Short mmCIF file of C-alpha atoms and ligand atoms in Angstrom, two decimals:
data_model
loop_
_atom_site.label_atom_id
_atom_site.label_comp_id
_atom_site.label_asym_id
_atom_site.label_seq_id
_atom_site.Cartn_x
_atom_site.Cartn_y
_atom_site.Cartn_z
CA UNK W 1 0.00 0.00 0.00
CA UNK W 2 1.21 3.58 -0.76
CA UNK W 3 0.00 6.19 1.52
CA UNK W 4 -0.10 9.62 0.10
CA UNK W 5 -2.76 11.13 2.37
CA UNK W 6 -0.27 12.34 4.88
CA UNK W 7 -1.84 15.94 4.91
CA UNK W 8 -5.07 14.46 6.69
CA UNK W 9 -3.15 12.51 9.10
CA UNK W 10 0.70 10.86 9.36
CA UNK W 11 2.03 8.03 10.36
CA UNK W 12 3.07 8.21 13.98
CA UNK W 13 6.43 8.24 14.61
CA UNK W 14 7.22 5.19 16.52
CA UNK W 15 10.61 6.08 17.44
CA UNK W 16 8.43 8.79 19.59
CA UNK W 17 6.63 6.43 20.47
CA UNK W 18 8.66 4.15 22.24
CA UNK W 19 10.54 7.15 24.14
CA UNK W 20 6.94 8.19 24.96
CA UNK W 21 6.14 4.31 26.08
CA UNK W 22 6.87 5.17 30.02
CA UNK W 23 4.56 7.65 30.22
CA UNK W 24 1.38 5.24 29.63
CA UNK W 25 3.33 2.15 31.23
CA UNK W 26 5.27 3.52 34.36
CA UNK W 27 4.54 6.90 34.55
CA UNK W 28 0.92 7.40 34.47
CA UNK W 29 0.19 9.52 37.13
CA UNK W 30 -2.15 12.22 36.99
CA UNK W 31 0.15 15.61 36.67
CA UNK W 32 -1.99 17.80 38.63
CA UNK W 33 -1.93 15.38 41.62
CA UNK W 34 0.13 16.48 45.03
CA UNK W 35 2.60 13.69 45.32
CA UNK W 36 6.12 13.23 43.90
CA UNK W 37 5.27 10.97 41.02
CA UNK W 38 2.43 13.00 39.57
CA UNK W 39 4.59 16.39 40.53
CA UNK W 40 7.40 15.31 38.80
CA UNK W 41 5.07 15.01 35.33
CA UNK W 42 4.64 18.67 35.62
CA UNK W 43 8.55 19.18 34.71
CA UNK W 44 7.70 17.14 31.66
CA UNK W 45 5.36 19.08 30.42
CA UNK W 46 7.15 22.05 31.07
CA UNK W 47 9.77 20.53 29.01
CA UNK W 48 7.60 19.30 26.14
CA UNK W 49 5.86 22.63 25.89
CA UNK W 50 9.21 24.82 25.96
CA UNK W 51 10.95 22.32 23.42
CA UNK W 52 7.43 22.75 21.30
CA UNK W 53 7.42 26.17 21.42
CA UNK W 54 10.97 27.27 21.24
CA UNK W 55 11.29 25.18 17.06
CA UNK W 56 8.59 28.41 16.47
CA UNK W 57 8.49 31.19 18.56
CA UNK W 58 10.57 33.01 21.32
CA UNK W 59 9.66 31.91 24.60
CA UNK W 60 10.09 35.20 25.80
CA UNK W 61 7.38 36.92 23.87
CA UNK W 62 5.08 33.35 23.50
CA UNK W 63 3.40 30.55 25.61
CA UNK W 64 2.12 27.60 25.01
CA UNK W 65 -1.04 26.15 25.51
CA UNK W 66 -1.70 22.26 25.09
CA UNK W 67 -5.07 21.21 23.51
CA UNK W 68 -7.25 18.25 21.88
CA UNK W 69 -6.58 19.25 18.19
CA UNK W 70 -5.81 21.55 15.64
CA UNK W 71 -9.69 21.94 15.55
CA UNK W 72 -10.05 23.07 19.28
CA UNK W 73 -6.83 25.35 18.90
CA UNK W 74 -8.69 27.57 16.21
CA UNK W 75 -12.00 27.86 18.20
CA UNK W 76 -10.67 28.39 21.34
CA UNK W 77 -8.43 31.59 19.64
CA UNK W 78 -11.43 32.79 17.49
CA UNK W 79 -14.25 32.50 20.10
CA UNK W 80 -11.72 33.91 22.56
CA UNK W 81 -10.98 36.75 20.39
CA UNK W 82 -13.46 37.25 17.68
CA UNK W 83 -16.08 38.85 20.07
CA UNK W 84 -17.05 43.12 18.44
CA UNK W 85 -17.19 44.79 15.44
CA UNK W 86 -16.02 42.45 12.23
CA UNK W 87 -13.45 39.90 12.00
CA UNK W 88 -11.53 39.02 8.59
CA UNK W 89 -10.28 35.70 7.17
CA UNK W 90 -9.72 34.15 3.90
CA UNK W 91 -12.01 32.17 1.44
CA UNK W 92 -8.98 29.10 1.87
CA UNK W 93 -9.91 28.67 5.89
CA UNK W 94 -9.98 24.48 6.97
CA UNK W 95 -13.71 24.47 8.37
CA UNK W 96 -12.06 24.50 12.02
CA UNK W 97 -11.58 28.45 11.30
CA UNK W 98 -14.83 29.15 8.67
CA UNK W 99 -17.50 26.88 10.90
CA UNK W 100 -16.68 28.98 14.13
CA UNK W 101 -16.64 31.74 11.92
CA UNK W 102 -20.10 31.59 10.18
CA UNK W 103 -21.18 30.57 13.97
CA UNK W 104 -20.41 33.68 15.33
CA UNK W 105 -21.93 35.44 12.70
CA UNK W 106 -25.15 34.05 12.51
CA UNK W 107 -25.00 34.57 16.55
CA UNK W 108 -24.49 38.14 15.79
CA UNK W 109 -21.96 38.45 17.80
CA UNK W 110 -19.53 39.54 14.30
CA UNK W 111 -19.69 40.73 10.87
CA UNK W 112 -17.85 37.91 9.29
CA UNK W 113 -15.66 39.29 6.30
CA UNK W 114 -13.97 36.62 3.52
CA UNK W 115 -10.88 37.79 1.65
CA UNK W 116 -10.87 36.08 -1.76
CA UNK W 117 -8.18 33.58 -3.38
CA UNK W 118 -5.67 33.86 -5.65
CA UNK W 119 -5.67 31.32 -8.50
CA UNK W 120 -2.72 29.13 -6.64
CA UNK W 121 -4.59 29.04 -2.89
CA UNK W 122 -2.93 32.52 -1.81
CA UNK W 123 -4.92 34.91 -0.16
CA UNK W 124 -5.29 38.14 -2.54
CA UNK W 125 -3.43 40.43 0.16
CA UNK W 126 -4.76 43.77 -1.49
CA UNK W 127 -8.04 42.40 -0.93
CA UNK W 128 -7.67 41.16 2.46
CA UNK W 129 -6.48 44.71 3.70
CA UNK W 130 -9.46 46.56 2.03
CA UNK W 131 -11.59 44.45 4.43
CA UNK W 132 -10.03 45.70 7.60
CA UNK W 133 -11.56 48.75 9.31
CA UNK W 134 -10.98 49.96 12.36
CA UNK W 135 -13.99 47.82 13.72
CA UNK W 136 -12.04 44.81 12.78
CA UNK W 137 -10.90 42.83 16.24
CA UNK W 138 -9.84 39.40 14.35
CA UNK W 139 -8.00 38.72 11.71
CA UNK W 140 -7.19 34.97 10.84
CA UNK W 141 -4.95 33.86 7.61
CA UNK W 142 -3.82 30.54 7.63
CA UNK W 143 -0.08 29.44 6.99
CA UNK W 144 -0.11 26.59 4.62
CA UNK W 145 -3.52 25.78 2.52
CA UNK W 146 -4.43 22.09 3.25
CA UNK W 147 -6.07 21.78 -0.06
CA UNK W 148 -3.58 23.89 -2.67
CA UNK W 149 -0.29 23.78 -0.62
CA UNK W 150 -0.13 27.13 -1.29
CA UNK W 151 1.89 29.06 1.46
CA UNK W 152 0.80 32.75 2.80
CA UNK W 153 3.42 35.21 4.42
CA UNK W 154 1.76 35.19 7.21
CA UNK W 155 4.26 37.38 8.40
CA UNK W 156 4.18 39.99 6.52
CA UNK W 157 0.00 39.98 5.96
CA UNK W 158 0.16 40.02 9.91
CA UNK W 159 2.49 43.22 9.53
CA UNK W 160 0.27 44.98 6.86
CA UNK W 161 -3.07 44.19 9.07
CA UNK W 162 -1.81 45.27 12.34
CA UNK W 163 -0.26 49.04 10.14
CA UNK W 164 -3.82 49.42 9.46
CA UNK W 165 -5.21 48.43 12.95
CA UNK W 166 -2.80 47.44 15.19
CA UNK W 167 -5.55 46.81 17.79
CA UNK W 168 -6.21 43.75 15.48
CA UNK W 169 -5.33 40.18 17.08
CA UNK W 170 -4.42 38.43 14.68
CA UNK W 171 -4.09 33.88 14.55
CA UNK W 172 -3.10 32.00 11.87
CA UNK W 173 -3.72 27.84 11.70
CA UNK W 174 0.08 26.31 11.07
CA UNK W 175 -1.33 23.10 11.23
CA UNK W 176 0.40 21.92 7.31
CA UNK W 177 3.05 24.24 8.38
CA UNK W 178 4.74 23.49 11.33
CA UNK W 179 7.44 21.45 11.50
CA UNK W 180 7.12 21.45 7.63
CA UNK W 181 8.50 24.62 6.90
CA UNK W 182 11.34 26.83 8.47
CA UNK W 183 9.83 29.87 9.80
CA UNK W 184 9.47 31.75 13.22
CA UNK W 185 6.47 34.04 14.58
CA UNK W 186 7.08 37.57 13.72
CA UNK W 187 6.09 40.41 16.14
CA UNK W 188 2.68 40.81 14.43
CA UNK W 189 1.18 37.23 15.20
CA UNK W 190 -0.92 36.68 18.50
CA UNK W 191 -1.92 32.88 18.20
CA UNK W 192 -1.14 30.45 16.06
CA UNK W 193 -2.50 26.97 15.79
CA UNK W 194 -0.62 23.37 15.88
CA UNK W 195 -1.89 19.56 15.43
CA UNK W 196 0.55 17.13 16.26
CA UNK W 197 -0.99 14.52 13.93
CA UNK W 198 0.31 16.30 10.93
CA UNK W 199 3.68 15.16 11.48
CA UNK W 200 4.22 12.06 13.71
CA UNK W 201 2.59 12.68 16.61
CA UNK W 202 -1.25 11.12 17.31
CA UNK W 203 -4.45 12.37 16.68
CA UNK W 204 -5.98 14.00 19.79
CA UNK W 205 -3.12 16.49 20.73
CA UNK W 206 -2.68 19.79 19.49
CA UNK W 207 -1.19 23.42 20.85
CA UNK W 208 -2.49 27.19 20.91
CA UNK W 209 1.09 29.59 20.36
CA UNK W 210 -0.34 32.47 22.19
CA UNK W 211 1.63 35.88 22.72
CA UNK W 212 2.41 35.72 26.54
CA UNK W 213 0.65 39.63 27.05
CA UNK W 214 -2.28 38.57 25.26
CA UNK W 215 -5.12 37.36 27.98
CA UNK W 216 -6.57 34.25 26.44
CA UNK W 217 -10.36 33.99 28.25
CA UNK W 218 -10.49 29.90 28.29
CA UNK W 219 -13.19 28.36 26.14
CA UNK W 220 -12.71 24.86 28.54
CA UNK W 221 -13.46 25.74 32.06
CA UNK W 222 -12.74 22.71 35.21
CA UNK W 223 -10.02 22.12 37.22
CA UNK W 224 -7.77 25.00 35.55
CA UNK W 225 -4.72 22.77 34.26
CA UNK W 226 -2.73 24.60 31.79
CA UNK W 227 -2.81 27.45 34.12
CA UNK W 228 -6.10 27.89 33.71
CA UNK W 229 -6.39 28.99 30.09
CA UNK W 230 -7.53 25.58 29.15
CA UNK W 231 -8.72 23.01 31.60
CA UNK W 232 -8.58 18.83 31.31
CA UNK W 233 -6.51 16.26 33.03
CA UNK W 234 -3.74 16.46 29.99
CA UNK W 235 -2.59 13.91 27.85
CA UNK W 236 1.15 13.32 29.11
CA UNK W 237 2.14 10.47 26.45
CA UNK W 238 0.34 11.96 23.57
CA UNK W 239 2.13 15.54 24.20
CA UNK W 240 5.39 13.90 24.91
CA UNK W 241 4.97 11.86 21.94
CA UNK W 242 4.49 15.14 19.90
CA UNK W 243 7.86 16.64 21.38
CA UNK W 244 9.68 13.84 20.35
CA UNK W 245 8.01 13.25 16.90
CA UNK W 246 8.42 17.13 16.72
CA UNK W 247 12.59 16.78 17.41
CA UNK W 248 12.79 13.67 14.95
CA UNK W 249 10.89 16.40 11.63
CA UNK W 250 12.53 19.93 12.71
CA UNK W 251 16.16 18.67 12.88
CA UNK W 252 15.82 17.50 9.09
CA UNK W 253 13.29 19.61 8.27
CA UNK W 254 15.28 21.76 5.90
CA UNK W 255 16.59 19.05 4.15
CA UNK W 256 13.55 16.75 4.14
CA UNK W 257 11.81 19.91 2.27
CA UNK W 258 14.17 19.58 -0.79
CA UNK W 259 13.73 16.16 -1.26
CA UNK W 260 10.23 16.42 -1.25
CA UNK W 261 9.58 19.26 -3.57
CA UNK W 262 12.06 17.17 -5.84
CA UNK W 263 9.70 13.88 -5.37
CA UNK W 264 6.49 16.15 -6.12
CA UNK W 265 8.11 17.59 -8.93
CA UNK W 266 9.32 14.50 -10.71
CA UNK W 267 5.61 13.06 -9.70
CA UNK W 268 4.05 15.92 -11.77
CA UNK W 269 6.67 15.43 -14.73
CA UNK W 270 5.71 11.92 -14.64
CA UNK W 271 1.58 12.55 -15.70
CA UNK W 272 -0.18 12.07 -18.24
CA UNK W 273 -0.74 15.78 -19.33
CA UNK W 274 -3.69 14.88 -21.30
CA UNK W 275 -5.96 13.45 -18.35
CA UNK W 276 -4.32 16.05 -15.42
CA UNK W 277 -3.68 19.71 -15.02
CA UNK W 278 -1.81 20.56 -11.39
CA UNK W 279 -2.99 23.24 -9.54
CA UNK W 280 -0.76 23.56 -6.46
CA UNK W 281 1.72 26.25 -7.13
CA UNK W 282 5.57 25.29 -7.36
CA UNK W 283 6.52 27.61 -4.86
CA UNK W 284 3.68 26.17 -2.32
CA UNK W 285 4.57 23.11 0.58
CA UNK W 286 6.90 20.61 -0.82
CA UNK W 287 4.35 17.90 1.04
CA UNK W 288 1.22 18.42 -1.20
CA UNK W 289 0.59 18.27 -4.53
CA UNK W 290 -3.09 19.10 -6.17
CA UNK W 291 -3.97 18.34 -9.23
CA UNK W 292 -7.50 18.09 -11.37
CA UNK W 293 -8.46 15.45 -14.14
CA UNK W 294 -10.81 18.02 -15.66
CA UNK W 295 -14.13 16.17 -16.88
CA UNK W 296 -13.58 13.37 -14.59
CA UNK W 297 -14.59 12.49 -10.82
CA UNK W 298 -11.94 12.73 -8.49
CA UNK W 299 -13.87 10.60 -6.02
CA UNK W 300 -14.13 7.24 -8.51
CA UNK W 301 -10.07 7.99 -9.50
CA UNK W 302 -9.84 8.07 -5.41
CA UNK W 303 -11.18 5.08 -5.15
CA UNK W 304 -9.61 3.54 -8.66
CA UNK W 305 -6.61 4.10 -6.85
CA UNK W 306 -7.35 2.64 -3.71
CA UNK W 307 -8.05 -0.62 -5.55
CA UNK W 308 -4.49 -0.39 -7.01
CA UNK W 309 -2.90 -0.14 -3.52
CA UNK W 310 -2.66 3.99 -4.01
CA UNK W 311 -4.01 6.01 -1.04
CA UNK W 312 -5.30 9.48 -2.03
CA UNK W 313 -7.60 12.82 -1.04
CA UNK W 314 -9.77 14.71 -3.32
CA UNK W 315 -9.09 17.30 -0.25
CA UNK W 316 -9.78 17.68 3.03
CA UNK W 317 -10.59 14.41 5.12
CA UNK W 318 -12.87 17.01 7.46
CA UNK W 319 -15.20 17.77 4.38
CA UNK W 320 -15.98 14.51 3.15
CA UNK W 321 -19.01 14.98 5.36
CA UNK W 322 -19.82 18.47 3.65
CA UNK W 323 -22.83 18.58 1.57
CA UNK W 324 -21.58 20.26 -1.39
CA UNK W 325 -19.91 18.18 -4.28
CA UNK W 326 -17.30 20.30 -5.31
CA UNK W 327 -14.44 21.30 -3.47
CA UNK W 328 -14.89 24.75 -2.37
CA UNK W 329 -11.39 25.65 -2.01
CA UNK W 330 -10.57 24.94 -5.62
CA UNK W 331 -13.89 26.70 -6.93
CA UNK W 332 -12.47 29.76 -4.69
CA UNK W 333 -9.49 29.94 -6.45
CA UNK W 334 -11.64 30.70 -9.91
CA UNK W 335 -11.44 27.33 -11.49
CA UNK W 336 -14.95 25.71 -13.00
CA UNK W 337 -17.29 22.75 -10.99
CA UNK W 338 -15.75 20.47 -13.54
CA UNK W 339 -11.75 21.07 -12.42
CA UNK W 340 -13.31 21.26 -8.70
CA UNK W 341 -14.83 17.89 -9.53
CA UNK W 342 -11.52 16.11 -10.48
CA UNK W 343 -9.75 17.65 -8.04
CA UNK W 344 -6.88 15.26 -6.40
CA UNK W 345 -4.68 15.71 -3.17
CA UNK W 346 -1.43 13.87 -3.10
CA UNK W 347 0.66 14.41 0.09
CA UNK W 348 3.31 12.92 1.35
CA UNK W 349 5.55 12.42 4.61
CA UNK W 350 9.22 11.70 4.93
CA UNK W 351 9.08 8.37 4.95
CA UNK W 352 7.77 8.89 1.12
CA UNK W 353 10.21 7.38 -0.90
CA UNK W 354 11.40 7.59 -4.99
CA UNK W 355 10.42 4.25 -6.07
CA UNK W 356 6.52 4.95 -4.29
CA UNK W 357 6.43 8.44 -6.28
CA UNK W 358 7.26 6.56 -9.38
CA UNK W 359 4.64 3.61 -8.69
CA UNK W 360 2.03 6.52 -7.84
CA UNK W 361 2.63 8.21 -11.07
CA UNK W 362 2.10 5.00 -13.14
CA UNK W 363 -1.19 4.26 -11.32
CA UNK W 364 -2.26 7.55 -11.90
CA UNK W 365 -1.85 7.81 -15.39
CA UNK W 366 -3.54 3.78 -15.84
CA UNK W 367 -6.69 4.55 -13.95
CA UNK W 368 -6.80 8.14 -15.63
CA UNK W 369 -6.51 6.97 -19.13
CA UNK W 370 -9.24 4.30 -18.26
CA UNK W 371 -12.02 6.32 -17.09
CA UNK W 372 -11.43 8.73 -19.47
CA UNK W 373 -11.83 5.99 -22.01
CA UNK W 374 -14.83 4.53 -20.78
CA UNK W 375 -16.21 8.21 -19.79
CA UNK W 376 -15.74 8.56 -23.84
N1 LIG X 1 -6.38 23.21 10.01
C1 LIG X 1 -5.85 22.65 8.92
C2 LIG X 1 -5.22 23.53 7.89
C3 LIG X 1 -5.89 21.27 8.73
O1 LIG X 1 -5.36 20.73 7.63
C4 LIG X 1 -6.51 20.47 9.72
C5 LIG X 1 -6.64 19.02 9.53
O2 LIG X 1 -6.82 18.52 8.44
C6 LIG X 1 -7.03 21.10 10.86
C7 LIG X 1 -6.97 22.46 10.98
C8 LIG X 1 -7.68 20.32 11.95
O3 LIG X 1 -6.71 19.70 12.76
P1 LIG X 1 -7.14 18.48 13.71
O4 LIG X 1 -7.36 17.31 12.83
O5 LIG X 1 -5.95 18.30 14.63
O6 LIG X 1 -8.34 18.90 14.44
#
């Protein structure tokens, strides 16, 4: 089986994973709890969240705050934060950022304001900045788009938003970015989110970058853990999994990068330009590559695929429940319903190897070439 779905979830890392083992095993103490062996988990965390933190951000300026998911990282900073006036964000949002967005609108609580796409996934900047007023309290861009790859310098939009109204928080979702891409927080960002199931770690753990003067109100309230900004007996082994899984991708992460935007470029020199058209821009993540087979469905290639031992998206795992047909990213970067409809997500991991990107490629192009036959 080849798995090139590694932007909905990755492998675990098990080398993590057994360094993690103890904490399940041996020490599995509750960390909040008065004696020495749940104290001493405490230090663990502390270490976990300071070796999380410090790959991103300085930990003079930023805290970290452990949570469920990537999911729970965005609503906690945009019902936190998005509470007056109008808050901004782009038409490329994961539905962890646009749901909780369209919530708060229709609870009236914000005038919810959509900057449009650029044909490769970007946010149209220009655009973006005409949107924010000085009513705007929230502005949210995310770092890598799940569905395009395309990357926004969420830097320097963060800059340009905060000239305007530097009252403005503003978050960004890093969840295809971290550990994927150098880069450090500038100045400008407030919060930005982080799942550790992106890249080695396990589903259920995630992290909320916060700027240490910022006062995050807590959107879980109990026994105040994470000193009190987000309450819940916390998950030692998963979060110490994620620190090690998160050591084992930044210390090759430049490296890892190259190869990978060589493997997705020799996968998109390798297809069959008659049945697919890529639309993931060259300079976007090395770890995804889009592409459409115009005129044909991406979901029976998906599952073509799957039959030959190929393991693919047609986008986000989180909207396969969605209602509409065609992927709304795509169709908000200007292409037709027909491109949306063939749209394809390849992603890969570092364990992705040469020989799997040229077996992909030929399974690609077979099942391709025979629906479009028979579609004929
Ligand atoms: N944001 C982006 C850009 C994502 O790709 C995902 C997951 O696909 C999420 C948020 C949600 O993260 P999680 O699965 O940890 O809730």
């Amino acid at each position: 089986m080849i798995y090139m779905d590694n932007a909905a979830t990755t492998k675990p890392c098990e080398k993590a994973f057994e360094k993690a083992r103890k904490f399940v095993t041996e020490q599995f103490y509750n960390p909040s709890a008065l004696y020495e062996e749940g104290y001493a988990l405490q230090s663990e965390l502390k270490k976990a969240r300071s070796a999380l933190l410090s790959k991103v951000a300085d930990e003079t300026a930023f805290e970290l705050v452990f949570t469920s998911c990537g999911t729970e990282s965005d609503n906690q900073a945009i019902f936190s934060f998005a509470r007056r006036g109008n808050a901004v964000t782009t038409a490329g949002e994961h539905s962890a950022v646009s749901a909780p967005f369209i919530e708060l609108k229709n609870r009236g609580v914000i005038e919810s304001r959509i900057a449009p796409l650029q044909k490769d996934g970007r946010v149209d900047i220009a655009k973006l900045l005409s949107l924010v007023d000085q009513k705007t309290s929230f502005v949210s861009v995310m770092h890598v788009n799940n569905e395009m790859g395309a990357i926004n310098d969420i830097n320097e939009i963060a800059r340009l938003v905060k000239q305007k109204n530097p009252r403005v928080i503003f978050h960004s979702d890093g969840v295809q970015a971290y550990g994927k891409l150098p880069f450090r927080l500038s100045r400008d960002i407030d919060l930005y989110s982080v799942s550790a199931h992106k890249l080695g770690g396990l589903k259920g753990v995630g992290a909320l970058v916060k700027r240490k003067s910022l006062n995050l109100p807590p959107y879980i309230l109990g026994g105040g853990q994470e000193t009190g900004k987000r309450s819940g007996t916390e998950n030692v082994f998963g979060i110490k999994q994620f620190e090690y899984a998160a050591e084992e991708k930044f210390r090759h992460l430049v490296e890892d990068g190259k190869r990978l935007e060589g493997y997705r470029e020799k996968l998109c020199s390798l297809l069959d330009t008659e049945v697919y058209t890529r639309l993931s821009p060259v300079d976007g993540t090395p770890y995804i590559l889009t592409l459409s087979a115009k005129g044909l469905r991406g979901e029976i290639l998906l599952h073509m695929a799957h039959d030959k031992g190929l393991l693919i998206g047609t986008g986000s795992a989180c909207s396969s429940n969605a209602k509409t047909r065609y992927n709304r990213i795509v169709l908000a970067c200007g292409y037709d319903e027909k491109t949306a409809d063939g749209t394809l997500r390849l992603s890969f991991s570092t364990d992705t190897t040469e020989k799997e990107i040229e077996e992909a490629a030929a399974i690609l192009n077979e099942i391709g070439r025979d629906l479009k036959r028979r579609m004929a």
